[in-house]
CSV table of C-alpha atoms in Angstrom, one decimal:
chain,number,residue,atom,x,y,z
A,1,MET,CA,28.9,29.9,-13.0
A,2,GLN,CA,29.1,33.3,-14.3
A,3,VAL,CA,26.9,34.5,-17.1
A,4,LYS,CA,29.6,34.8,-19.7
A,5,ASP,CA,30.8,31.2,-19.0
A,6,ARG,CA,27.2,30.0,-19.2
A,7,LEU,CA,26.7,31.7,-22.5
A,8,GLN,CA,29.9,30.4,-23.9
A,9,LEU,CA,29.2,27.0,-22.7
A,10,GLY,CA,25.7,27.1,-24.4
A,11,LEU,CA,27.2,28.2,-27.7
A,12,ALA,CA,29.9,25.5,-27.4
A,13,VAL,CA,27.4,22.8,-26.8
A,14,LEU,CA,25.2,23.9,-29.6
A,15,THR,CA,28.1,23.9,-32.0
A,16,ALA,CA,29.3,20.5,-30.8
A,17,LYS,CA,25.9,18.9,-31.3
A,18,THR,CA,25.5,20.5,-34.8
A,19,VAL,CA,29.1,19.2,-35.7
A,20,THR,CA,28.2,15.7,-34.5
A,21,PHE,CA,25.0,15.6,-36.5
A,22,ALA,CA,26.7,16.7,-39.6
A,23,VAL,CA,29.6,14.3,-39.3
A,24,ARG,CA,27.4,11.3,-38.7
A,25,SER,CA,24.8,12.2,-41.3
A,26,LEU,CA,27.5,12.6,-43.9
A,27,ARG,CA,29.1,9.3,-42.8
A,28,LEU,CA,32.5,11.1,-42.1
A,29,GLY,CA,33.3,9.2,-39.0
A,30,ALA,CA,32.2,8.5,-35.5
A,31,ALA,CA,32.5,12.3,-34.4
A,32,SER,CA,34.5,11.2,-31.3
A,33,VAL,CA,37.0,14.1,-31.3
A,34,LEU,CA,35.9,16.9,-33.6
A,35,PRO,CA,33.0,18.2,-31.7
A,36,GLY,CA,35.2,18.6,-28.5
A,37,GLU,CA,38.0,20.2,-30.4
A,38,ILE,CA,35.8,22.9,-31.9
A,39,ALA,CA,33.8,23.5,-28.8
A,40,ARG,CA,36.8,24.1,-26.5
A,41,ARG,CA,37.8,27.0,-28.8
A,42,LEU,CA,34.5,28.7,-27.9
A,43,GLN,CA,34.7,27.9,-24.2
A,44,PRO,CA,38.3,27.4,-23.0
A,45,GLN,CA,37.1,26.1,-19.6
A,46,LEU,CA,34.8,23.4,-21.2
A,47,LEU,CA,36.5,20.4,-19.6
A,48,GLN,CA,36.3,22.0,-16.1
A,49,LEU,CA,32.7,23.2,-16.5
A,50,LEU,CA,31.5,19.8,-17.7
A,51,SER,CA,33.5,17.7,-15.3
A,52,ARG,CA,32.4,19.6,-12.2
A,53,GLN,CA,28.6,18.8,-13.2
A,54,VAL,CA,29.0,15.0,-12.9
A,55,LYS,CA,26.9,14.1,-9.9
A,56,HIS,CA,29.1,11.6,-8.1
A,57,GLY,CA,32.5,12.4,-9.6
A,58,VAL,CA,34.8,11.4,-12.4
A,59,ILE,CA,36.8,8.2,-12.5
A,60,LEU,CA,40.0,8.7,-14.4
A,61,ILE,CA,41.7,5.6,-15.8
A,62,ALA,CA,45.3,5.7,-17.0
A,63,GLY,CA,48.0,3.3,-18.0
A,64,THR,CA,49.8,1.9,-21.0
A,65,ASN,CA,47.6,-1.3,-21.3
A,66,GLY,CA,44.2,-2.1,-20.1
A,67,LYS,CA,42.4,1.1,-20.0
A,68,THR,CA,39.5,0.2,-22.3
A,69,THR,CA,38.9,-3.2,-20.6
A,70,THR,CA,39.0,-1.9,-17.2
A,71,SER,CA,36.8,1.1,-17.9
A,72,LEU,CA,34.1,-1.2,-19.5
A,73,LEU,CA,34.2,-3.7,-16.6
A,74,LEU,CA,33.8,-0.8,-14.0
A,75,ARG,CA,31.1,0.9,-16.3
A,76,THR,CA,29.1,-2.4,-16.4
A,77,MET,CA,29.2,-2.9,-12.7
A,78,LEU,CA,28.0,0.7,-12.0
A,79,GLU,CA,25.2,0.4,-14.8
A,80,ARG,CA,24.0,-2.7,-13.1
A,81,GLN,CA,23.5,-0.6,-10.0
A,82,GLY,CA,21.2,1.8,-12.0
A,83,LYS,CA,23.9,4.4,-12.5
A,84,ARG,CA,24.1,6.6,-15.6
A,85,ILE,CA,27.5,6.8,-17.0
A,86,ALA,CA,29.5,9.0,-19.4
A,87,HIS,CA,32.4,6.9,-20.9
A,88,ASN,CA,34.7,7.6,-23.9
A,89,ALA,CA,34.1,4.0,-25.1
A,90,THR,CA,35.5,4.6,-28.5
A,91,GLY,CA,38.9,5.1,-27.1
A,92,ALA,CA,39.3,8.7,-27.9
A,93,ASN,CA,41.4,9.5,-24.9
A,94,LEU,CA,43.0,13.0,-25.7
A,95,GLU,CA,41.5,16.1,-24.4
A,96,ASN,CA,39.2,16.7,-27.3
A,97,GLY,CA,37.9,13.1,-26.9
A,98,LEU,CA,37.2,13.6,-23.2
A,99,MET,CA,35.3,16.8,-24.0
A,100,THR,CA,33.3,15.2,-26.8
A,101,THR,CA,32.3,12.4,-24.5
A,102,LEU,CA,31.0,14.8,-21.8
A,103,LEU,CA,29.3,17.0,-24.4
A,104,ALA,CA,27.4,14.1,-25.8
A,105,ASN,CA,25.7,13.7,-22.3
A,106,THR,CA,24.5,17.3,-22.1
A,107,ASN,CA,21.2,19.0,-23.0
A,108,LEU,CA,21.0,22.0,-25.3
A,109,VAL,CA,22.1,24.5,-22.6
A,110,GLY,CA,25.0,22.4,-21.4
A,111,LYS,CA,23.5,20.7,-18.4
A,112,LEU,CA,25.2,17.3,-17.8
A,113,ASP,CA,23.0,14.5,-16.5
A,114,VAL,CA,25.1,11.5,-15.4
A,115,ASP,CA,26.0,10.0,-12.0
A,116,TYR,CA,29.6,9.2,-13.1
A,117,ALA,CA,32.0,9.8,-15.9
A,118,ILE,CA,34.5,7.1,-16.6
A,119,LEU,CA,37.3,8.7,-18.7
A,120,GLU,CA,40.2,6.7,-20.2
A,121,VAL,CA,43.0,9.2,-20.5
A,122,ASP,CA,46.2,9.0,-22.6
A,123,GLU,CA,49.4,8.7,-20.6
A,124,ASN,CA,50.7,12.1,-21.9
A,125,VAL,CA,47.5,13.9,-21.2
A,126,VAL,CA,47.0,12.9,-17.6
A,127,PRO,CA,49.2,15.8,-16.1
A,128,LYS,CA,47.2,18.3,-18.5
A,129,VAL,CA,43.8,17.4,-17.3
A,130,VAL,CA,43.7,16.3,-13.8
A,131,ALA,CA,43.5,19.8,-12.4
A,132,ALA,CA,40.6,20.7,-14.5
A,133,ILE,CA,38.7,17.3,-14.0
A,134,GLU,CA,39.6,16.9,-10.2
A,135,PRO,CA,38.7,13.2,-10.4
A,136,ARG,CA,37.1,11.4,-7.5
A,137,ILE,CA,39.1,8.2,-8.2
A,138,ILE,CA,42.3,7.7,-10.3
A,139,LEU,CA,43.3,4.3,-11.5
A,140,CYS,CA,47.0,4.0,-12.5
A,141,LEU,CA,47.1,0.6,-14.3
A,142,ASN,CA,50.7,0.2,-15.4
A,143,LEU,CA,53.5,2.0,-17.3
A,144,PHE,CA,55.3,0.2,-20.0
A,145,ARG,CA,57.5,1.3,-23.1
A,146,ASP,CA,55.0,2.5,-25.8
A,147,GLN,CA,55.4,4.7,-28.9
A,148,LEU,CA,58.7,6.1,-27.8
A,149,ASP,CA,58.3,8.7,-30.6
A,150,ARG,CA,55.4,10.1,-28.6
A,151,TYR,CA,55.8,9.3,-24.9
A,152,GLY,CA,59.4,8.9,-24.0
A,153,GLU,CA,60.6,6.7,-21.1
A,154,VAL,CA,58.2,5.5,-18.4
A,155,ASP,CA,60.2,7.2,-15.5
A,156,THR,CA,59.6,10.6,-17.0
A,157,ILE,CA,55.8,9.9,-17.3
A,158,SER,CA,55.5,8.5,-13.7
A,159,GLN,CA,57.2,11.6,-12.3
A,160,ARG,CA,54.8,13.9,-14.2
A,161,TRP,CA,51.9,11.9,-13.1
A,162,GLY,CA,53.1,12.2,-9.4
A,163,LYS,CA,53.5,15.9,-9.5
A,164,ALA,CA,50.1,16.5,-11.1
A,165,ILE,CA,48.1,14.2,-8.8
A,166,ALA,CA,49.9,15.5,-5.7
A,167,THR,CA,48.1,18.9,-6.2
A,168,LEU,CA,44.7,17.3,-6.2
A,169,PRO,CA,42.3,17.5,-3.1
A,170,PRO,CA,43.2,15.2,-0.2
A,171,ASP,CA,40.0,13.3,-0.6
A,172,THR,CA,40.9,12.0,-4.0
A,173,VAL,CA,41.3,8.3,-4.0
A,174,VAL,CA,44.3,7.0,-6.1
A,175,ILE,CA,44.5,3.3,-7.0
A,176,PRO,CA,47.9,2.3,-8.4
A,177,ASN,CA,49.5,-1.0,-9.3
A,178,ALA,CA,51.7,-2.1,-6.5
A,179,ASP,CA,53.5,-4.5,-8.7
A,180,ASP,CA,54.8,-1.9,-11.0
A,181,PRO,CA,57.9,-0.3,-9.3
A,182,THR,CA,57.3,3.3,-10.7
A,183,LEU,CA,53.7,3.4,-9.7
A,184,SER,CA,54.3,1.8,-6.4
A,185,TYR,CA,56.8,4.4,-5.6
A,186,MET,CA,54.6,7.2,-6.9
A,187,GLY,CA,51.7,5.9,-4.8
A,188,GLN,CA,53.8,5.8,-1.7
A,189,GLN,CA,54.8,9.5,-2.1
A,190,LEU,CA,51.2,10.9,-2.5
A,191,PRO,CA,49.4,12.7,0.2
A,192,GLN,CA,46.0,11.4,-0.9
A,193,LYS,CA,44.2,8.1,0.1
A,194,VAL,CA,46.0,5.4,-1.8
A,195,LEU,CA,44.8,1.9,-2.3
A,196,PHE,CA,47.1,-0.5,-4.0
A,197,PHE,CA,46.2,-3.5,-6.1
A,198,GLY,CA,48.4,-6.3,-7.3
A,199,LEU,CA,49.0,-10.1,-7.4
A,200,ASN,CA,49.9,-12.3,-4.5
A,201,GLU,CA,50.1,-15.5,-6.6
A,202,PRO,CA,53.7,-16.8,-6.8
A,203,GLU,CA,52.5,-19.8,-8.8
A,204,GLN,CA,52.1,-17.3,-11.7
A,205,TYR,CA,55.7,-16.1,-11.7
A,206,LEU,CA,57.5,-16.3,-15.0
A,207,GLU,CA,60.5,-18.6,-15.4
A,208,GLU,CA,62.7,-15.8,-16.3
A,209,ILE,CA,62.5,-11.9,-16.7
A,210,PRO,CA,61.4,-11.2,-20.3
A,211,HIS,CA,63.3,-8.9,-22.7
A,212,ALA,CA,60.6,-6.2,-22.5
A,213,VAL,CA,61.2,-4.8,-19.1
A,214,ASP,CA,61.4,-1.0,-18.3
A,215,SER,CA,61.5,-0.4,-14.6
A,216,ILE,CA,63.8,-2.8,-12.8
A,217,TYR,CA,65.8,-0.1,-11.0
A,218,CYS,CA,64.8,1.4,-7.7
A,219,PRO,CA,62.9,4.7,-8.3
A,220,ASN,CA,64.2,6.0,-5.1
A,221,CYS,CA,67.9,5.3,-5.2
A,222,GLY,CA,68.7,3.8,-8.6
A,223,HIS,CA,70.0,0.5,-7.4
A,224,SER,CA,69.0,-2.6,-9.2
A,225,LEU,CA,65.8,-4.2,-7.7
A,226,ASP,CA,65.7,-7.7,-6.3
A,227,TYR,CA,62.8,-9.6,-7.5
A,228,GLN,CA,61.3,-12.6,-5.6
A,229,GLY,CA,59.3,-13.2,-8.7
A,230,VAL,CA,58.0,-11.5,-11.9
A,231,TYR,CA,54.4,-11.8,-13.2
A,232,LEU,CA,54.8,-10.0,-16.5
A,233,SER,CA,57.4,-7.5,-17.8
A,234,HIS,CA,58.7,-5.6,-14.6
A,235,LEU,CA,55.6,-6.2,-12.7
A,236,GLY,CA,56.2,-8.5,-9.7
A,237,ASP,CA,57.3,-8.8,-6.1
A,238,PHE,CA,60.4,-6.6,-5.5
A,239,ARG,CA,62.5,-4.8,-2.9
A,240,CYS,CA,65.5,-2.6,-3.1
A,241,PRO,CA,68.7,-4.1,-1.2
A,242,SER,CA,70.1,-0.6,-1.0
A,243,CYS,CA,67.4,1.7,0.4
A,244,GLY,CA,64.6,-0.8,1.4
A,245,PHE,CA,62.1,0.5,-1.0
A,246,HIS,CA,59.7,-2.4,-1.6
A,247,LYS,CA,56.3,-3.3,-3.2
A,248,ALA,CA,53.4,-1.5,-1.3
A,249,PRO,CA,50.9,-3.7,0.6
A,250,VAL,CA,47.8,-4.3,-1.5
A,251,ALA,CA,44.3,-3.5,-0.5
A,252,ILE,CA,42.7,-6.5,-2.2
A,253,ASN,CA,43.5,-10.3,-2.1
A,254,SER,CA,44.0,-11.4,-5.8
A,255,GLN,CA,43.5,-15.0,-4.9
A,256,GLU,CA,39.9,-14.4,-3.8
A,257,HIS,CA,38.8,-12.9,-7.1
A,258,PRO,CA,38.1,-14.5,-10.4
A,259,GLN,CA,39.2,-12.7,-13.6
A,260,ILE,CA,37.8,-11.6,-16.9
A,261,LEU,CA,38.8,-13.0,-20.2
A,262,ILE,CA,42.1,-14.7,-20.9
A,263,GLY,CA,45.6,-13.7,-20.0
A,264,LEU,CA,47.2,-12.7,-16.7
A,265,TYR,CA,47.1,-9.0,-17.6
A,266,ASN,CA,43.4,-9.1,-17.4
A,267,LYS,CA,43.7,-10.2,-13.8
A,268,TYR,CA,45.3,-6.9,-13.1
A,269,ASN,CA,42.4,-5.1,-15.0
A,270,THR,CA,39.9,-7.1,-13.0
A,271,LEU,CA,41.5,-6.2,-9.5
A,272,ALA,CA,41.7,-2.5,-10.5
A,273,ALA,CA,38.0,-2.3,-11.4
A,274,VAL,CA,36.9,-4.3,-8.4
A,275,LEU,CA,38.9,-2.0,-6.1
A,276,ALA,CA,37.3,1.1,-7.7
A,277,ALA,CA,33.8,-0.4,-7.5
A,278,GLN,CA,34.1,-1.3,-3.8
A,279,GLN,CA,35.1,2.4,-3.2
A,280,LEU,CA,31.9,3.5,-5.0
A,281,GLY,CA,29.6,1.2,-3.0
A,282,VAL,CA,28.9,-1.6,-5.5
A,283,ASP,CA,27.9,-4.8,-3.7
A,284,GLU,CA,30.0,-7.9,-3.9
A,285,ALA,CA,27.4,-10.0,-5.6
A,286,THR,CA,27.1,-7.5,-8.6
A,287,ILE,CA,30.9,-7.4,-8.8
A,288,ARG,CA,31.3,-11.1,-9.1
A,289,ASP,CA,28.4,-11.8,-11.4
A,290,THR,CA,29.7,-8.9,-13.7
A,291,ILE,CA,33.1,-10.5,-13.8
A,292,SER,CA,31.6,-14.0,-14.7
A,293,ASN,CA,29.5,-12.5,-17.5
A,294,PHE,CA,31.8,-9.8,-18.9
A,295,GLN,CA,31.8,-9.3,-22.6
A,296,ALA,CA,35.1,-8.1,-24.1
A,297,ALA,CA,35.5,-4.5,-25.6
A,298,PHE,CA,36.2,-4.4,-29.3
A,299,GLY,CA,39.5,-5.9,-30.2
A,300,ARG,CA,40.4,-6.8,-26.7
A,301,ALA,CA,40.0,-10.6,-26.5
A,302,GLU,CA,37.0,-10.0,-28.5
A,303,GLU,CA,35.5,-13.3,-29.9
A,304,LEU,CA,33.7,-13.5,-33.2
A,305,GLN,CA,32.2,-16.3,-35.3
A,306,ILE,CA,33.1,-16.0,-38.8
A,307,ASN,CA,32.0,-18.4,-41.4
A,308,GLY,CA,31.7,-21.1,-38.9
A,309,LYS,CA,35.2,-20.4,-37.6
A,310,HIS,CA,36.0,-19.0,-34.1
A,311,VAL,CA,38.2,-15.9,-34.1
A,312,ARG,CA,39.7,-14.1,-31.2
A,313,ILE,CA,41.2,-10.6,-31.6
A,314,LEU,CA,44.0,-9.6,-29.2
A,315,LEU,CA,45.2,-6.1,-29.6
A,316,SER,CA,49.0,-6.0,-29.4
A,317,LYS,CA,50.4,-2.6,-29.6
A,318,ASN,CA,53.7,-2.6,-27.7
A,319,PRO,CA,56.3,-5.1,-26.5
A,320,VAL,CA,54.7,-6.1,-23.2
A,321,GLY,CA,51.2,-6.2,-24.7
A,322,MET,CA,52.3,-8.5,-27.4
A,323,ASN,CA,54.4,-10.8,-25.1
A,324,GLU,CA,51.3,-11.1,-22.9
A,325,THR,CA,49.0,-11.9,-25.8
A,326,ILE,CA,51.6,-14.5,-27.1
A,327,ARG,CA,51.6,-16.0,-23.6
A,328,ALA,CA,47.8,-16.3,-23.6
A,329,VAL,CA,47.7,-17.7,-27.1
A,330,ASN,CA,50.3,-20.3,-26.2
A,331,GLN,CA,48.2,-21.4,-23.2
A,332,VAL,CA,45.3,-21.9,-25.5
A,333,ARG,CA,47.2,-23.7,-28.1
A,334,GLN,CA,48.8,-26.0,-25.6
A,335,GLN,CA,45.3,-27.2,-24.7
A,336,SER,CA,44.3,-27.9,-28.3
A,337,SER,CA,44.6,-31.1,-30.3
A,338,GLN,CA,45.8,-29.2,-33.3
A,339,LEU,CA,47.7,-25.9,-33.9
A,340,ALA,CA,45.5,-23.2,-35.4
A,341,PRO,CA,47.2,-20.5,-37.4
A,342,VAL,CA,48.1,-17.0,-35.9
A,343,LEU,CA,47.7,-13.9,-37.9
A,344,PHE,CA,49.9,-10.8,-37.2
A,345,VAL,CA,48.9,-7.5,-38.5
A,346,LEU,CA,51.5,-4.7,-38.0
A,347,ASN,CA,50.7,-1.0,-39.0
A,348,ASP,CA,52.8,2.1,-38.4
A,349,ARG,CA,50.3,4.9,-38.4
A,350,ILE,CA,49.9,7.7,-35.9
A,351,PRO,CA,47.7,5.7,-33.5
A,352,ASP,CA,50.2,2.7,-33.6
A,353,GLY,CA,53.3,4.8,-33.2
A,354,THR,CA,55.5,5.3,-36.4
A,355,ASP,CA,58.5,3.4,-35.0
A,356,VAL,CA,58.0,-0.4,-35.2
A,357,SER,CA,61.4,-1.4,-33.9
A,358,TRP,CA,59.6,-2.5,-30.7
A,359,ILE,CA,58.7,-5.8,-32.4
A,360,TRP,CA,62.4,-6.9,-31.8
A,361,ASP,CA,61.8,-6.7,-28.1
A,362,VAL,CA,58.9,-9.2,-28.4
A,363,ASP,CA,59.7,-12.8,-27.6
A,364,THR,CA,58.0,-14.3,-30.7
A,365,GLU,CA,60.3,-17.4,-30.3
A,366,LYS,CA,58.0,-18.6,-27.5
A,367,LEU,CA,55.2,-18.7,-30.0
A,368,VAL,CA,57.0,-19.8,-33.1
A,369,ASP,CA,58.7,-22.7,-31.4
A,370,GLN,CA,55.3,-24.3,-30.9
A,371,GLY,CA,55.0,-24.7,-34.6
A,372,GLY,CA,52.0,-24.2,-36.9
A,373,THR,CA,51.2,-21.6,-39.6
A,374,PHE,CA,51.8,-17.9,-39.3
A,375,ILE,CA,50.3,-15.3,-41.6
A,376,VAL,CA,51.5,-11.7,-41.6
A,377,SER,CA,50.0,-8.6,-43.1
A,378,GLY,CA,49.7,-4.8,-42.5
A,379,ASP,CA,51.5,-1.7,-43.6
A,380,ARG,CA,54.8,-3.2,-42.3
A,381,VAL,CA,54.2,-6.7,-43.3
A,382,TYR,CA,57.8,-7.4,-44.2
A,383,ASP,CA,59.1,-6.1,-40.9
A,384,MET,CA,56.8,-8.6,-39.1
A,385,ALA,CA,57.9,-11.3,-41.5
A,386,LEU,CA,61.5,-10.6,-40.9
A,387,ARG,CA,61.0,-10.8,-37.2
A,388,LEU,CA,59.4,-14.2,-37.4
A,389,ARG,CA,62.0,-15.4,-39.7
A,390,TYR,CA,64.6,-14.5,-37.2
A,391,SER,CA,62.6,-16.4,-34.6
A,392,GLN,CA,63.1,-19.6,-36.4
A,393,GLN,CA,65.4,-20.0,-39.4
A,394,GLU,CA,64.2,-23.4,-40.5
A,395,ASP,CA,60.8,-25.1,-41.0
A,396,LEU,CA,58.8,-21.8,-40.4
A,397,GLN,CA,55.5,-22.0,-42.0
A,398,LEU,CA,55.1,-18.3,-42.9
A,399,ILE,CA,52.6,-16.8,-45.3
A,400,VAL,CA,53.0,-13.1,-46.3
A,401,LYS,CA,50.0,-11.3,-47.6
A,402,GLU,CA,50.1,-7.6,-48.2
A,403,ASN,CA,46.4,-7.4,-48.8
A,404,LEU,CA,44.5,-7.7,-45.5
A,405,ARG,CA,41.4,-9.3,-46.7
A,406,GLU,CA,43.5,-12.0,-48.4
A,407,ALA,CA,45.4,-12.5,-45.3
A,408,ILE,CA,42.3,-12.9,-43.2
A,409,ALA,CA,40.7,-15.2,-45.7
A,410,THR,CA,43.9,-17.4,-45.8
A,411,ALA,CA,44.0,-17.5,-42.1
A,412,LEU,CA,40.4,-18.7,-41.9
A,413,GLU,CA,41.1,-21.3,-44.5
A,414,HIS,CA,43.9,-22.8,-42.4
A,415,THR,CA,41.8,-22.7,-39.2
A,416,PRO,CA,40.2,-26.1,-38.3
A,417,ALA,CA,36.5,-25.8,-37.4
A,418,ASP,CA,37.0,-26.7,-33.7
A,419,GLN,CA,40.0,-24.4,-33.2
A,420,THR,CA,40.5,-20.6,-32.6
A,421,LEU,CA,42.1,-18.3,-35.1
A,422,HIS,CA,44.0,-15.7,-33.0
A,423,ILE,CA,44.7,-12.3,-34.7
A,424,LEU,CA,47.3,-10.0,-33.1
A,425,PRO,CA,46.9,-6.5,-34.7
A,426,THR,CA,48.2,-3.1,-33.7
A,427,TYR,CA,45.6,-0.5,-33.0
A,428,SER,CA,44.8,0.9,-36.5
A,429,ALA,CA,45.2,-2.7,-37.8
A,430,MET,CA,42.7,-3.9,-35.2
A,431,LEU,CA,40.1,-1.5,-36.5
A,432,GLU,CA,40.6,-2.6,-40.1
A,433,VAL,CA,40.5,-6.3,-39.1
A,434,ARG,CA,37.1,-5.7,-37.3
A,435,GLU,CA,35.7,-3.8,-40.3
A,436,VAL,CA,36.8,-6.7,-42.6
A,437,LEU,CA,35.3,-9.4,-40.3
A,438,THR,CA,32.1,-7.6,-39.3
A,439,GLY,CA,31.5,-5.2,-42.2
A,440,ARG,CA,31.2,-2.2,-39.7
A,441,LYS,CA,33.5,0.6,-38.7
A,442,ILE,CA,34.0,1.4,-35.0
A,443,LEU,CA,35.6,4.8,-35.6
């Protein structure tokens, strides 16, 4: 490192640590992005200079859904092997958040002391940062329609990912989801070492393709794909009858591995983390024991005991995510003697996406048809109420509460002591729900 870069790095680190101390001392927030934002203005090569100091390399985790859960699972496996990890666990996954995470693990002169960095990265940011970071492993979990006002369509995102990743060194390991046609195609075009994960469990096929699908056309020739079966959204076993493109062979047998938490989507998260852990030399006993004892990240199937009632928070921030949380809730309710209420909290702030029209692509009918009481709240409470009303015109037990505290209190009152209250919030709503329930802020 040149003297000028070293001096700039030292100044940037000192400034970042001062900002972090000030923000936290004044209780202005978690200081998860501001230190990095300021520091990179003092050292424009900050992300590159810090990433290259990680002893055994950076693991980059990208995808629409599952980043936080997969990252936490992989982190736990590595920590149980005695490794020191830098991880943006607060979910700050833009460039300033990545730099803040790495800065937090440096000493006063900018020397980083971790074995691995696990960085959850926003879909749009991946092409901007991979060259600077030069990850050792890249996990590509899935691509679904999400926040169209920010991201655009999934085909565009996958093409940008492919172009950026293709420029990385040949020893980079890429782990894409074989069941996602766009990522399966991207992986088959890359020159690096590519290991696919996916399901081989036909008994998990859906009865029909849901409304929220994005990539059912061949990414190679544009012809409609033939699906042998669909696991969720457009993820499944497919082939193109026109050009022969098909799902890539997987490097891990899904039937041989248990999964974390509830919901089939967490089976995908589990397989991705396991494949990465195997590449990093984690032994099989540690992998399986970590899966068995895994504790959910905040808001991702997180379970709490509140006033003697069992609560499960299932982050639901896009059509596919909410369809899958509804599927998981339905499975739980079908095994219960009574139907516990379900609380929806819909916000439309920047972290959620300001366009909430996506709720009309969610198959809420499958939940409402079961019956029971539904409570709605959030900034767009009446949009959510209208969506549920259109799911069932008659006999819908719907309670509308603009005030979130009142909504939660009402939901808890309607929850029998031996049942689980499921709360389905968008991202900013999830943070608010946790604050109400636990009395503490995450961010």
